[in-house]
PDB file of C-alpha atoms and ligand atoms in Angstrom:
ATOM      1  CA  MET A   1      -4.501  -1.018 -17.218  1.00 93.00           C
ATOM      2  CA  ARG A   2      -2.079  -2.269 -14.732  1.00 97.00           C
ATOM      3  CA  HIS A   3      -2.284  -5.175 -12.399  1.00 98.00           C
ATOM      4  CA  LEU A   4      -0.095  -6.348  -9.447  1.00 98.00           C
ATOM      5  CA  LEU A   5       0.136  -9.782  -9.125  1.00 98.00           C
ATOM      6  CA  ASN A   6       3.954 -10.077  -8.460  1.00 98.00           C
ATOM      7  CA  ILE A   7       6.743  -7.468  -8.057  1.00 98.00           C
ATOM      8  CA  THR A   8       7.889  -8.186 -11.696  1.00 98.00           C
ATOM      9  CA  ASP A   9       4.685  -6.567 -13.119  1.00 98.00           C
ATOM     10  CA  LEU A  10       6.574  -3.382 -12.412  1.00 98.00           C
ATOM     11  CA  THR A  11       9.963  -2.387 -14.001  1.00 98.00           C
ATOM     12  CA  VAL A  12      12.678  -1.185 -12.059  1.00 98.00           C
ATOM     13  CA  GLY A  13      11.960   2.544 -12.962  1.00 98.00           C
ATOM     14  CA  GLU A  14       8.443   1.931 -11.894  1.00 98.00           C
ATOM     15  CA  ILE A  15       9.441   0.643  -8.528  1.00 98.00           C
ATOM     16  CA  LYS A  16      11.380   3.460  -7.861  1.00 98.00           C
ATOM     17  CA  LEU A  17       8.618   5.831  -8.959  1.00 98.00           C
ATOM     18  CA  VAL A  18       6.338   4.014  -6.599  1.00 98.00           C
ATOM     19  CA  LEU A  19       8.650   4.161  -3.815  1.00 98.00           C
ATOM     20  CA  GLU A  20       8.789   8.004  -4.325  1.00 98.00           C
ATOM     21  CA  LEU A  21       5.166   8.284  -4.664  1.00 98.00           C
ATOM     22  CA  SER A  22       4.726   6.442  -1.368  1.00 98.00           C
ATOM     23  CA  GLN A  23       6.695   9.030   0.361  1.00 98.00           C
ATOM     24  CA  ARG A  24       4.593  11.856  -0.794  1.00 97.00           C
ATOM     25  CA  ASP A  25       2.053  13.594   1.173  1.00 96.00           C
ATOM     26  CA  PRO A  26      -1.217  11.635   0.130  1.00 96.00           C
ATOM     27  CA  ALA A  27      -3.140  15.026  -0.835  1.00 95.00           C
ATOM     28  CA  SER A  28      -0.661  15.446  -3.500  1.00 96.00           C
ATOM     29  CA  LEU A  29      -1.545  12.127  -5.253  1.00 97.00           C
ATOM     30  CA  GLY A  30      -5.149  13.617  -6.121  1.00 96.00           C
ATOM     31  CA  ARG A  31      -8.074  11.227  -5.885  1.00 97.00           C
ATOM     32  CA  PRO A  32      -7.493   8.770  -8.563  1.00 97.00           C
ATOM     33  CA  LEU A  33     -10.243   6.667  -7.143  1.00 98.00           C
ATOM     34  CA  ALA A  34     -13.013   9.041  -7.365  1.00 97.00           C
ATOM     35  CA  GLU A  35     -15.289   9.989 -10.273  1.00 96.00           C
ATOM     36  CA  SER A  36     -14.623  13.510 -11.865  1.00 95.00           C
ATOM     37  CA  ASP A  37     -17.400  14.958  -9.739  1.00 97.00           C
ATOM     38  CA  GLY A  38     -15.743  13.471  -6.691  1.00 95.00           C
ATOM     39  CA  THR A  39     -17.836  10.400  -5.952  1.00 97.00           C
ATOM     40  CA  PRO A  40     -15.819   7.666  -4.637  1.00 98.00           C
ATOM     41  CA  LYS A  41     -15.341   4.512  -6.794  1.00 98.00           C
ATOM     42  CA  GLY A  42     -15.467   1.202  -5.089  1.00 98.00           C
ATOM     43  CA  ALA A  43     -12.446  -0.995  -4.290  1.00 98.00           C
ATOM     44  CA  ALA A  44     -13.235  -4.574  -3.571  1.00 98.00           C
ATOM     45  CA  LEU A  45     -10.987  -6.201  -0.925  1.00 98.00           C
ATOM     46  CA  ILE A  46     -11.590  -9.934  -0.677  1.00 98.00           C
ATOM     47  CA  PHE A  47      -9.894 -12.121   1.869  1.00 98.00           C
ATOM     48  CA  GLU A  48      -9.655 -15.814   1.746  1.00 98.00           C
ATOM     49  CA  LYS A  49      -7.181 -15.729   4.837  1.00 98.00           C
ATOM     50  CA  PRO A  50      -7.021 -13.649   7.876  1.00 98.00           C
ATOM     51  CA  SER A  51      -5.208 -10.087   7.796  1.00 98.00           C
ATOM     52  CA  ASN A  52      -4.510  -7.099   9.985  1.00 98.00           C
ATOM     53  CA  ARG A  53      -1.856  -5.046   8.222  1.00 98.00           C
ATOM     54  CA  THR A  54      -3.153  -5.701   4.477  1.00 98.00           C
ATOM     55  CA  ARG A  55      -6.637  -5.059   5.314  1.00 98.00           C
ATOM     56  CA  HIS A  56      -6.171  -1.960   7.220  1.00 98.00           C
ATOM     57  CA  SER A  57      -3.405  -0.468   5.228  1.00 98.00           C
ATOM     58  CA  MET A  58      -5.542  -1.241   2.055  1.00 98.00           C
ATOM     59  CA  GLU A  59      -8.595   0.287   3.247  1.00 98.00           C
ATOM     60  CA  ILE A  60      -7.094   3.563   4.432  1.00 98.00           C
ATOM     61  CA  ALA A  61      -4.970   3.822   1.130  1.00 98.00           C
ATOM     62  CA  VAL A  62      -8.118   3.288  -0.801  1.00 98.00           C
ATOM     63  CA  VAL A  63      -9.873   6.231   1.066  1.00 98.00           C
ATOM     64  CA  GLN A  64      -6.804   8.392   0.845  1.00 98.00           C
ATOM     65  CA  LEU A  65      -7.034   8.062  -2.898  1.00 98.00           C
ATOM     66  CA  GLY A  66     -10.769   8.990  -2.924  1.00 98.00           C
ATOM     67  CA  GLY A  67     -12.194   5.549  -2.918  1.00 98.00           C
ATOM     68  CA  HIS A  68     -14.801   3.590  -0.983  1.00 98.00           C
ATOM     69  CA  PRO A  69     -13.484   0.021   0.194  1.00 98.00           C
ATOM     70  CA  VAL A  70     -15.738  -2.949   0.358  1.00 98.00           C
ATOM     71  CA  TYR A  71     -14.189  -5.655   2.643  1.00 98.00           C
ATOM     72  CA  THR A  72     -15.509  -9.183   1.859  1.00 97.00           C
ATOM     73  CA  ARG A  73     -14.425 -12.457   3.116  1.00 97.00           C
ATOM     74  CA  GLY A  74     -13.549 -15.126   0.493  1.00 97.00           C
ATOM     75  CA  GLU A  75     -16.333 -17.554   1.389  1.00 96.00           C
ATOM     76  CA  GLU A  76     -18.954 -14.801   0.686  1.00 96.00           C
ATOM     77  CA  VAL A  77     -17.786 -14.449  -2.760  1.00 97.00           C
ATOM     78  CA  GLY A  78     -16.701 -18.090  -3.153  1.00 98.00           C
ATOM     79  CA  PHE A  79     -14.149 -18.227  -5.855  1.00 98.00           C
ATOM     80  CA  ASP A  80     -15.007 -21.331  -7.815  1.00 98.00           C
ATOM     81  CA  THR A  81     -17.583 -22.561  -5.212  1.00 98.00           C
ATOM     82  CA  ARG A  82     -20.097 -20.267  -5.239  1.00 98.00           C
ATOM     83  CA  GLU A  83     -19.561 -19.237  -8.907  1.00 98.00           C
ATOM     84  CA  PRO A  84     -16.634 -18.983 -11.339  1.00 98.00           C
ATOM     85  CA  VAL A  85     -13.727 -16.589 -10.705  1.00 98.00           C
ATOM     86  CA  GLU A  86     -14.304 -14.949 -14.081  1.00 98.00           C
ATOM     87  CA  ASP A  87     -17.992 -14.128 -13.336  1.00 98.00           C
ATOM     88  CA  ILE A  88     -16.869 -12.645 -10.034  1.00 98.00           C
ATOM     89  CA  ALA A  89     -14.199 -10.441 -11.969  1.00 98.00           C
ATOM     90  CA  ARG A  90     -16.827  -9.382 -14.719  1.00 98.00           C
ATOM     91  CA  ILE A  91     -19.478  -8.595 -12.008  1.00 98.00           C
ATOM     92  CA  MET A  92     -17.091  -6.710  -9.638  1.00 98.00           C
ATOM     93  CA  SER A  93     -15.591  -4.709 -12.392  1.00 98.00           C
ATOM     94  CA  GLY A  94     -18.820  -3.006 -12.860  1.00 97.00           C
ATOM     95  CA  TYR A  95     -18.893  -1.760  -9.302  1.00 97.00           C
ATOM     96  CA  HIS A  96     -15.452  -1.405  -8.527  1.00 98.00           C
ATOM     97  CA  GLY A  97     -12.307   0.849  -9.700  1.00 98.00           C
ATOM     98  CA  LEU A  98     -10.112  -1.705  -8.277  1.00 98.00           C
ATOM     99  CA  ILE A  99     -10.221  -5.370  -7.289  1.00 98.00           C
ATOM    100  CA  ALA A 100      -7.727  -6.714  -4.482  1.00 98.00           C
ATOM    101  CA  ALA A 101      -7.483 -10.272  -3.219  1.00 98.00           C
ATOM    102  CA  ARG A 102      -5.712 -12.566  -0.856  1.00 98.00           C
ATOM    103  CA  VAL A 103      -6.181 -16.058  -1.926  1.00 98.00           C
ATOM    104  CA  PHE A 104      -4.701 -19.556  -1.343  1.00 98.00           C
ATOM    105  CA  LYS A 105      -4.052 -20.025  -5.075  1.00 98.00           C
ATOM    106  CA  HIS A 106      -2.139 -17.449  -7.114  1.00 98.00           C
ATOM    107  CA  ASP A 107      -3.832 -18.853 -10.349  1.00 98.00           C
ATOM    108  CA  VAL A 108      -7.209 -17.147  -8.814  1.00 98.00           C
ATOM    109  CA  VAL A 109      -5.556 -13.605  -8.846  1.00 98.00           C
ATOM    110  CA  THR A 110      -4.067 -14.348 -12.335  1.00 98.00           C
ATOM    111  CA  ARG A 111      -7.661 -15.311 -13.645  1.00 98.00           C
ATOM    112  CA  LEU A 112      -9.123 -12.290 -11.776  1.00 98.00           C
ATOM    113  CA  ALA A 113      -6.644 -10.089 -13.755  1.00 98.00           C
ATOM    114  CA  ALA A 114      -7.298 -11.888 -17.211  1.00 98.00           C
ATOM    115  CA  THR A 115     -10.967 -11.136 -16.823  1.00 98.00           C
ATOM    116  CA  SER A 116     -11.310  -7.814 -14.969  1.00 98.00           C
ATOM    117  CA  SER A 117     -11.915  -4.691 -16.757  1.00 98.00           C
ATOM    118  CA  VAL A 118     -10.191  -2.784 -13.838  1.00 98.00           C
ATOM    119  CA  PRO A 119      -6.876  -3.075 -11.839  1.00 98.00           C
ATOM    120  CA  VAL A 120      -6.187  -6.247  -9.773  1.00 98.00           C
ATOM    121  CA  VAL A 121      -3.958  -6.398  -6.849  1.00 98.00           C
ATOM    122  CA  ASN A 122      -2.523  -9.523  -5.138  1.00 99.00           C
ATOM    123  CA  MET A 123      -2.811  -8.871  -1.334  1.00 99.00           C
ATOM    124  CA  LEU A 124      -0.991 -12.190  -0.838  1.00 98.00           C
ATOM    125  CA  SER A 125      -0.930 -15.713  -2.700  1.00 98.00           C
ATOM    126  CA  ASP A 126       0.569 -18.911  -2.201  1.00 98.00           C
ATOM    127  CA  GLU A 127       3.327 -17.453  -4.611  1.00 98.00           C
ATOM    128  CA  SER A 128       3.912 -13.921  -3.704  1.00 98.00           C
ATOM    129  CA  HIS A 129       3.285 -10.831  -1.546  1.00 98.00           C
ATOM    130  CA  PRO A 130       4.185  -8.021  -3.647  1.00 99.00           C
ATOM    131  CA  LEU A 131       2.638  -5.405  -1.348  1.00 99.00           C
ATOM    132  CA  GLN A 132       4.934  -6.541   1.346  1.00 99.00           C
ATOM    133  CA  GLY A 133       7.907  -6.396  -0.932  1.00 99.00           C
ATOM    134  CA  LEU A 134       7.222  -2.797  -1.690  1.00 99.00           C
ATOM    135  CA  ALA A 135       7.029  -1.836   1.919  1.00 99.00           C
ATOM    136  CA  ASP A 136      10.007  -3.824   2.674  1.00 99.00           C
ATOM    137  CA  ALA A 137      11.966  -2.000  -0.059  1.00 99.00           C
ATOM    138  CA  LEU A 138      10.701   1.473   1.073  1.00 99.00           C
ATOM    139  CA  THR A 139      11.757   0.589   4.603  1.00 99.00           C
ATOM    140  CA  MET A 140      15.204  -0.405   3.482  1.00 98.00           C
ATOM    141  CA  VAL A 141      15.611   2.422   1.268  1.00 98.00           C
ATOM    142  CA  GLN A 142      14.521   4.977   3.886  1.00 98.00           C
ATOM    143  CA  GLU A 143      17.111   3.383   6.303  1.00 98.00           C
ATOM    144  CA  PHE A 144      19.989   2.916   3.778  1.00 98.00           C
ATOM    145  CA  GLY A 145      19.356   5.878   1.014  1.00 98.00           C
ATOM    146  CA  SER A 146      19.364   3.085  -1.567  1.00 98.00           C
ATOM    147  CA  LEU A 147      19.410  -0.664  -2.007  1.00 98.00           C
ATOM    148  CA  ASP A 148      22.142  -0.748  -4.703  1.00 98.00           C
ATOM    149  CA  GLY A 149      25.089  -2.785  -3.195  1.00 98.00           C
ATOM    150  CA  LYS A 150      23.364  -3.693   0.089  1.00 98.00           C
ATOM    151  CA  THR A 151      23.353  -7.169   1.492  1.00 98.00           C
ATOM    152  CA  VAL A 152      19.875  -8.398   2.618  1.00 99.00           C
ATOM    153  CA  ALA A 153      19.617 -11.825   4.188  1.00 99.00           C
ATOM    154  CA  TYR A 154      16.492 -13.938   4.385  1.00 99.00           C
ATOM    155  CA  VAL A 155      16.531 -16.849   7.013  1.00 98.00           C
ATOM    156  CA  GLY A 156      13.817 -19.584   7.080  1.00 98.00           C
ATOM    157  CA  ASP A 157      11.218 -20.748   4.562  1.00 98.00           C
ATOM    158  CA  TYR A 158      11.346 -19.773   1.042  1.00 98.00           C
ATOM    159  CA  ASN A 159       7.878 -18.680   0.855  1.00 98.00           C
ATOM    160  CA  ASN A 160       5.764 -15.896  -0.853  1.00 98.00           C
ATOM    161  CA  VAL A 161       7.305 -13.214   1.243  1.00 99.00           C
ATOM    162  CA  ALA A 162      10.932 -14.535   0.580  1.00 99.00           C
ATOM    163  CA  ARG A 163      10.003 -14.547  -3.342  1.00 98.00           C
ATOM    164  CA  SER A 164       8.620 -10.903  -3.642  1.00 99.00           C
ATOM    165  CA  LEU A 165      11.567  -9.709  -1.223  1.00 99.00           C
ATOM    166  CA  GLY A 166      14.192 -11.284  -3.543  1.00 98.00           C
ATOM    167  CA  GLU A 167      12.691 -10.029  -6.762  1.00 99.00           C
ATOM    168  CA  VAL A 168      12.533  -6.267  -5.222  1.00 99.00           C
ATOM    169  CA  CYS A 169      16.007  -6.697  -3.811  1.00 99.00           C
ATOM    170  CA  VAL A 170      17.697  -7.851  -7.024  1.00 99.00           C
ATOM    171  CA  MET A 171      15.806  -5.384  -9.174  1.00 98.00           C
ATOM    172  CA  LEU A 172      17.097  -2.656  -6.951  1.00 98.00           C
ATOM    173  CA  GLY A 173      20.668  -3.795  -7.085  1.00 98.00           C
ATOM    174  CA  ALA A 174      20.902  -5.555  -3.671  1.00 98.00           C
ATOM    175  CA  HIS A 175      22.783  -8.795  -2.917  1.00 98.00           C
ATOM    176  CA  TYR A 176      19.972 -11.164  -1.670  1.00 98.00           C
ATOM    177  CA  ARG A 177      21.382 -14.192   0.486  1.00 98.00           C
ATOM    178  CA  LEU A 178      18.911 -16.903   1.357  1.00 98.00           C
ATOM    179  CA  ALA A 179      19.454 -19.421   4.113  1.00 98.00           C
ATOM    180  CA  CYS A 180      16.779 -22.394   3.883  1.00 98.00           C
ATOM    181  CA  PRO A 181      16.777 -25.865   5.226  1.00 98.00           C
ATOM    182  CA  ALA A 182      16.530 -28.810   2.729  1.00 97.00           C
ATOM    183  CA  GLY A 183      13.078 -29.172   1.266  1.00 97.00           C
ATOM    184  CA  TYR A 184      12.364 -25.438   1.889  1.00 98.00           C
ATOM    185  CA  LYS A 185      14.551 -23.821  -0.643  1.00 98.00           C
ATOM    186  CA  ALA A 186      14.164 -21.954  -3.798  1.00 98.00           C
ATOM    187  CA  SER A 187      14.899 -24.076  -6.816  1.00 98.00           C
ATOM    188  CA  ASP A 188      17.754 -23.571  -9.187  1.00 98.00           C
ATOM    189  CA  ALA A 189      15.459 -22.435 -11.828  1.00 98.00           C
ATOM    190  CA  GLU A 190      13.760 -19.911  -9.377  1.00 98.00           C
ATOM    191  CA  LEU A 191      17.340 -18.525  -8.262  1.00 98.00           C
ATOM    192  CA  SER A 192      18.243 -18.124 -12.015  1.00 98.00           C
ATOM    193  CA  ARG A 193      15.005 -16.249 -12.736  1.00 98.00           C
ATOM    194  CA  ILE A 194      15.418 -13.962  -9.910  1.00 98.00           C
ATOM    195  CA  ALA A 195      19.103 -13.326 -10.915  1.00 98.00           C
ATOM    196  CA  ALA A 196      18.231 -12.220 -14.326  1.00 98.00           C
ATOM    197  CA  LEU A 197      15.758  -9.548 -13.009  1.00 98.00           C
ATOM    198  CA  GLY A 198      18.281  -6.724 -12.205  1.00 98.00           C
ATOM    199  CA  SER A 199      21.626  -5.550 -11.316  1.00 98.00           C
ATOM    200  CA  GLY A 200      21.641  -7.232  -7.799  1.00 98.00           C
ATOM    201  CA  SER A 201      22.557 -10.956  -6.939  1.00 98.00           C
ATOM    202  CA  ILE A 202      20.965 -13.780  -5.247  1.00 98.00           C
ATOM    203  CA  ASN A 203      22.517 -16.851  -3.417  1.00 98.00           C
ATOM    204  CA  GLN A 204      21.179 -19.633  -1.284  1.00 98.00           C
ATOM    205  CA  SER A 205      22.829 -21.884   1.220  1.00 98.00           C
ATOM    206  CA  SER A 206      21.521 -23.872   4.263  1.00 98.00           C
ATOM    207  CA  ASP A 207      23.716 -21.970   6.722  1.00 98.00           C
ATOM    208  CA  PRO A 208      22.120 -18.796   8.541  1.00 98.00           C
ATOM    209  CA  GLN A 209      25.299 -17.617   9.596  1.00 98.00           C
ATOM    210  CA  LEU A 210      26.791 -17.447   5.976  1.00 98.00           C
ATOM    211  CA  ALA A 211      23.773 -15.623   4.905  1.00 98.00           C
ATOM    212  CA  VAL A 212      23.670 -13.134   7.587  1.00 98.00           C
ATOM    213  CA  VAL A 213      27.582 -12.472   8.004  1.00 98.00           C
ATOM    214  CA  GLY A 214      28.078  -8.708   7.260  1.00 98.00           C
ATOM    215  CA  ALA A 215      24.275  -8.208   6.107  1.00 98.00           C
ATOM    216  CA  HIS A 216      22.697  -4.706   6.365  1.00 98.00           C
ATOM    217  CA  ALA A 217      19.105  -6.245   6.874  1.00 99.00           C
ATOM    218  CA  VAL A 218      18.362  -9.596   8.172  1.00 99.00           C
ATOM    219  CA  HIS A 219      14.535 -10.693   7.338  1.00 99.00           C
ATOM    220  CA  THR A 220      12.661 -13.717   8.405  1.00 98.00           C
ATOM    221  CA  ASP A 221       9.056 -14.866   8.313  1.00 98.00           C
ATOM    222  CA  THR A 222       6.881 -17.552  10.070  1.00 98.00           C
ATOM    223  CA  TRP A 223       7.862 -21.011   9.736  1.00 98.00           C
ATOM    224  CA  VAL A 224       4.013 -21.898   9.194  1.00 98.00           C
ATOM    225  CA  SER A 225       2.382 -19.703   6.495  1.00 98.00           C
ATOM    226  CA  MET A 226      -1.439 -19.485   6.447  1.00 98.00           C
ATOM    227  CA  GLY A 227      -2.944 -22.781   4.964  1.00 97.00           C
ATOM    228  CA  GLN A 228       0.047 -24.771   6.284  1.00 98.00           C
ATOM    229  CA  GLU A 229      -1.189 -25.504   9.688  1.00 97.00           C
ATOM    230  CA  ALA A 230      -1.449 -29.217   9.373  1.00 98.00           C
ATOM    231  CA  GLU A 231       2.545 -29.294   8.801  1.00 98.00           C
ATOM    232  CA  LYS A 232       3.271 -27.219  11.885  1.00 98.00           C
ATOM    233  CA  ALA A 233       4.805 -30.028  14.178  1.00 98.00           C
ATOM    234  CA  GLU A 234       7.087 -31.030  11.080  1.00 98.00           C
ATOM    235  CA  ARG A 235       8.013 -27.712  10.370  1.00 98.00           C
ATOM    236  CA  LEU A 236       8.891 -26.533  13.882  1.00 98.00           C
ATOM    237  CA  GLN A 237      11.300 -29.649  13.872  1.00 97.00           C
ATOM    238  CA  ILE A 238      12.850 -28.801  10.624  1.00 98.00           C
ATOM    239  CA  PHE A 239      13.309 -24.939  11.124  1.00 98.00           C
ATOM    240  CA  GLY A 240      14.481 -25.156  14.754  1.00 96.00           C
ATOM    241  CA  SER A 241      17.959 -24.177  13.900  1.00 97.00           C
ATOM    242  CA  TYR A 242      16.803 -21.313  11.684  1.00 98.00           C
ATOM    243  CA  ALA A 243      15.813 -18.742  14.453  1.00 98.00           C
ATOM    244  CA  VAL A 244      17.105 -15.255  14.251  1.00 98.00           C
ATOM    245  CA  THR A 245      18.743 -14.758  17.669  1.00 98.00           C
ATOM    246  CA  THR A 246      20.992 -12.040  19.168  1.00 98.00           C
ATOM    247  CA  ASP A 247      24.060 -14.268  18.360  1.00 98.00           C
ATOM    248  CA  LEU A 248      22.976 -14.762  14.901  1.00 98.00           C
ATOM    249  CA  MET A 249      22.330 -10.760  14.459  1.00 98.00           C
ATOM    250  CA  SER A 250      25.903 -10.268  15.995  1.00 98.00           C
ATOM    251  CA  LYS A 251      27.116 -11.607  12.690  1.00 98.00           C
ATOM    252  CA  ALA A 252      25.352  -9.001  10.662  1.00 98.00           C
ATOM    253  CA  ASP A 253      26.836  -5.421   9.794  1.00 98.00           C
ATOM    254  CA  SER A 254      27.370  -3.450  12.966  1.00 98.00           C
ATOM    255  CA  GLN A 255      24.290  -1.149  12.012  1.00 98.00           C
ATOM    256  CA  GLY A 256      22.432  -4.299  10.564  1.00 98.00           C
ATOM    257  CA  ILE A 257      18.727  -3.950  10.929  1.00 98.00           C
ATOM    258  CA  PHE A 258      15.945  -6.764  11.597  1.00 99.00           C
ATOM    259  CA  MET A 259      12.925  -7.124   9.415  1.00 99.00           C
ATOM    260  CA  HIS A 260       9.948  -9.341   9.683  1.00 98.00           C
ATOM    261  CA  CYS A 261       6.495  -8.636   7.808  1.00 98.00           C
ATOM    262  CA  LEU A 262       4.563  -9.777  10.837  1.00 98.00           C
ATOM    263  CA  PRO A 263       2.655 -11.679  12.371  1.00 98.00           C
ATOM    264  CA  ALA A 264       5.793 -12.823  14.230  1.00 98.00           C
ATOM    265  CA  TYR A 265       6.172 -15.782  16.689  1.00 98.00           C
ATOM    266  CA  ARG A 266       8.498 -14.888  19.377  1.00 98.00           C
ATOM    267  CA  GLY A 267      10.837 -17.895  20.358  1.00 98.00           C
ATOM    268  CA  TYR A 268      10.244 -19.726  16.992  1.00 98.00           C
ATOM    269  CA  GLU A 269      11.470 -17.575  13.719  1.00 98.00           C
ATOM    270  CA  VAL A 270      12.717 -14.783  15.945  1.00 98.00           C
ATOM    271  CA  ALA A 271      14.149 -14.199  19.537  1.00 98.00           C
ATOM    272  CA  ALA A 272      12.178 -11.472  21.569  1.00 98.00           C
ATOM    273  CA  GLU A 273      15.255  -9.777  22.190  1.00 98.00           C
ATOM    274  CA  VAL A 274      15.832  -9.152  18.570  1.00 98.00           C
ATOM    275  CA  ILE A 275      12.362  -8.332  17.285  1.00 98.00           C
ATOM    276  CA  ASP A 276      11.760  -6.014  20.277  1.00 98.00           C
ATOM    277  CA  GLY A 277      15.313  -4.807  20.426  1.00 98.00           C
ATOM    278  CA  SER A 278      17.037  -1.726  18.900  1.00 98.00           C
ATOM    279  CA  ALA A 279      17.941  -3.025  15.595  1.00 98.00           C
ATOM    280  CA  SER A 280      14.391  -4.008  14.866  1.00 98.00           C
ATOM    281  CA  ARG A 281      12.428  -1.935  12.182  1.00 98.00           C
ATOM    282  CA  VAL A 282       9.164  -4.269  12.276  1.00 98.00           C
ATOM    283  CA  ILE A 283       6.865  -1.242  13.365  1.00 98.00           C
ATOM    284  CA  ARG A 284       8.018   1.134  10.605  1.00 98.00           C
ATOM    285  CA  GLN A 285       7.931  -1.733   8.205  1.00 98.00           C
ATOM    286  CA  GLY A 286       4.368  -2.290   9.265  1.00 98.00           C
ATOM    287  CA  HIS A 287       3.437   1.131   8.969  1.00 98.00           C
ATOM    288  CA  ASN A 288       5.066   1.325   5.608  1.00 98.00           C
ATOM    289  CA  ARG A 289       2.507  -0.981   4.333  1.00 98.00           C
ATOM    290  CA  LEU A 290       0.262   1.935   4.262  1.00 98.00           C
ATOM    291  CA  HIS A 291       2.378   4.140   2.492  1.00 98.00           C
ATOM    292  CA  ALA A 292       3.651   1.679  -0.242  1.00 98.00           C
ATOM    293  CA  SER A 293      -0.020   0.528  -0.951  1.00 98.00           C
ATOM    294  CA  ARG A 294      -0.989   4.224  -1.625  1.00 98.00           C
ATOM    295  CA  GLY A 295       2.027   4.784  -3.644  1.00 98.00           C
ATOM    296  CA  VAL A 296       1.405   1.654  -5.844  1.00 98.00           C
ATOM    297  CA  LEU A 297      -2.302   2.055  -6.180  1.00 98.00           C
ATOM    298  CA  ALA A 298      -1.588   5.772  -7.189  1.00 98.00           C
ATOM    299  CA  PHE A 299       0.803   4.532  -9.772  1.00 98.00           C
ATOM    300  CA  MET A 300      -1.681   1.728 -11.117  1.00 98.00           C
ATOM    301  CA  LEU A 301      -4.405   4.264 -11.286  1.00 97.00           C
ATOM    302  CA  GLY A 302      -2.175   6.698 -13.507  1.00 96.00           C
ATOM    303  CA  VAL A 303      -0.303   8.882 -11.047  1.00 96.00           C
ATOM    304  CA  SER A 304       2.844   9.201 -12.565  1.00 90.00           C
ATOM    305  CA  GLN A 305       4.480  12.395 -11.047  1.00 76.00           C
TER     306      GLN A 305
HETATM  307  N1  LIG B   1       2.156  -8.899   6.519  1.00 87.60           N
HETATM  308  C1  LIG B   1       0.836  -8.958   6.316  1.00 87.60           C
HETATM  309  O1  LIG B   1       0.668  -9.176   5.321  1.00 87.60           O
HETATM  310  O2  LIG B   1       0.120  -8.997   7.624  1.00 87.60           O
HETATM  311  P1  LIG B   1      -1.254  -9.481   7.734  1.00 87.60           P
HETATM  312  O3  LIG B   1      -1.306 -10.666   7.312  1.00 87.60           O
HETATM  313  O4  LIG B   1      -1.876  -9.062   8.867  1.00 87.60           O
HETATM  314  O5  LIG B   1      -2.030  -8.654   6.492  1.00 87.60           O
HETATM  315  N1  LIG B   2       4.216 -16.164   4.703  1.00 87.60           N
HETATM  316  C1  LIG B   2       3.132 -15.714   5.437  1.00 87.60           C
HETATM  317  C2  LIG B   2       3.054 -14.171   5.431  1.00 87.60           C
HETATM  318  C3  LIG B   2       1.798 -13.722   6.308  1.00 87.60           C
HETATM  319  C4  LIG B   2       1.764 -12.205   6.320  1.00 87.60           C
HETATM  320  C5  LIG B   2       1.901 -16.435   5.135  1.00 87.60           C
HETATM  321  O1  LIG B   2       1.487 -16.409   3.883  1.00 87.60           O
HETATM  322  O2  LIG B   2       0.851 -16.699   5.991  1.00 87.60           O
END
């Protein structure tokens, strides 16, 4: 049985297969979330935080694979407040063919996976956002043909999105360049861990121009992730010089694209002229959340060709 808590739960070959499955006609994937008589199996989608893309793309992916999504807000199941995570996992395994959760603490998805008898998917935690990383990889592979040898810059907060993106980039052979302010960087141990994942490379500085020069794709994300709202004023001060502007984008490759997982805050981490301009791929990237989710769920449920 497969879980997807981090990008690294997949091998390089499996990521490539998932990207291939993601681009297939949904009907060709069969109905791996249905019983043999066609009855849909359940898919629990539990959200401790708000969502637009993840909820909608996962609900539709589940239906396309023959299943029946059951959306639940985190407070209704109450991980470790209403009852222990392990009791929730054991009970839900009896109703569903899949459990997916968006959580504050990564440890909750780890414990769900340790106890569940059905596959568990991390729909975003404080540590990682693997479904986003797969959709980002899909978008860049569609744009460039392959990530091998490409330069991918990430400017801003070293957060869940930056981590999953770095993992998938290095695994697929890209050169990943981070530009993050002091206090919001990846640790040296983290850089070494990611560097060892594949044939690509990773480096980090505090200089957005250094990261972006010649880059084929420039990524950023919000400076204030869900759960960090109390730090907003401080973060806006610290990240002020990390905005992706037209001037910064002009240092990228002449065909360089702009990407953002969304939701985006125009005038903060990205200028409106960039995210709404011709180099932006954010809408395709958002739409690819559906295709990548369907591809990875199909893989986890046993579709291999
Ligand atoms: N990118 C992303 O995960 O969006 P949502 O928070 O809207 O799901
Ligand atoms: N880093 C952001 C991503 C939102 C999709 C957050 O965790 O809020």
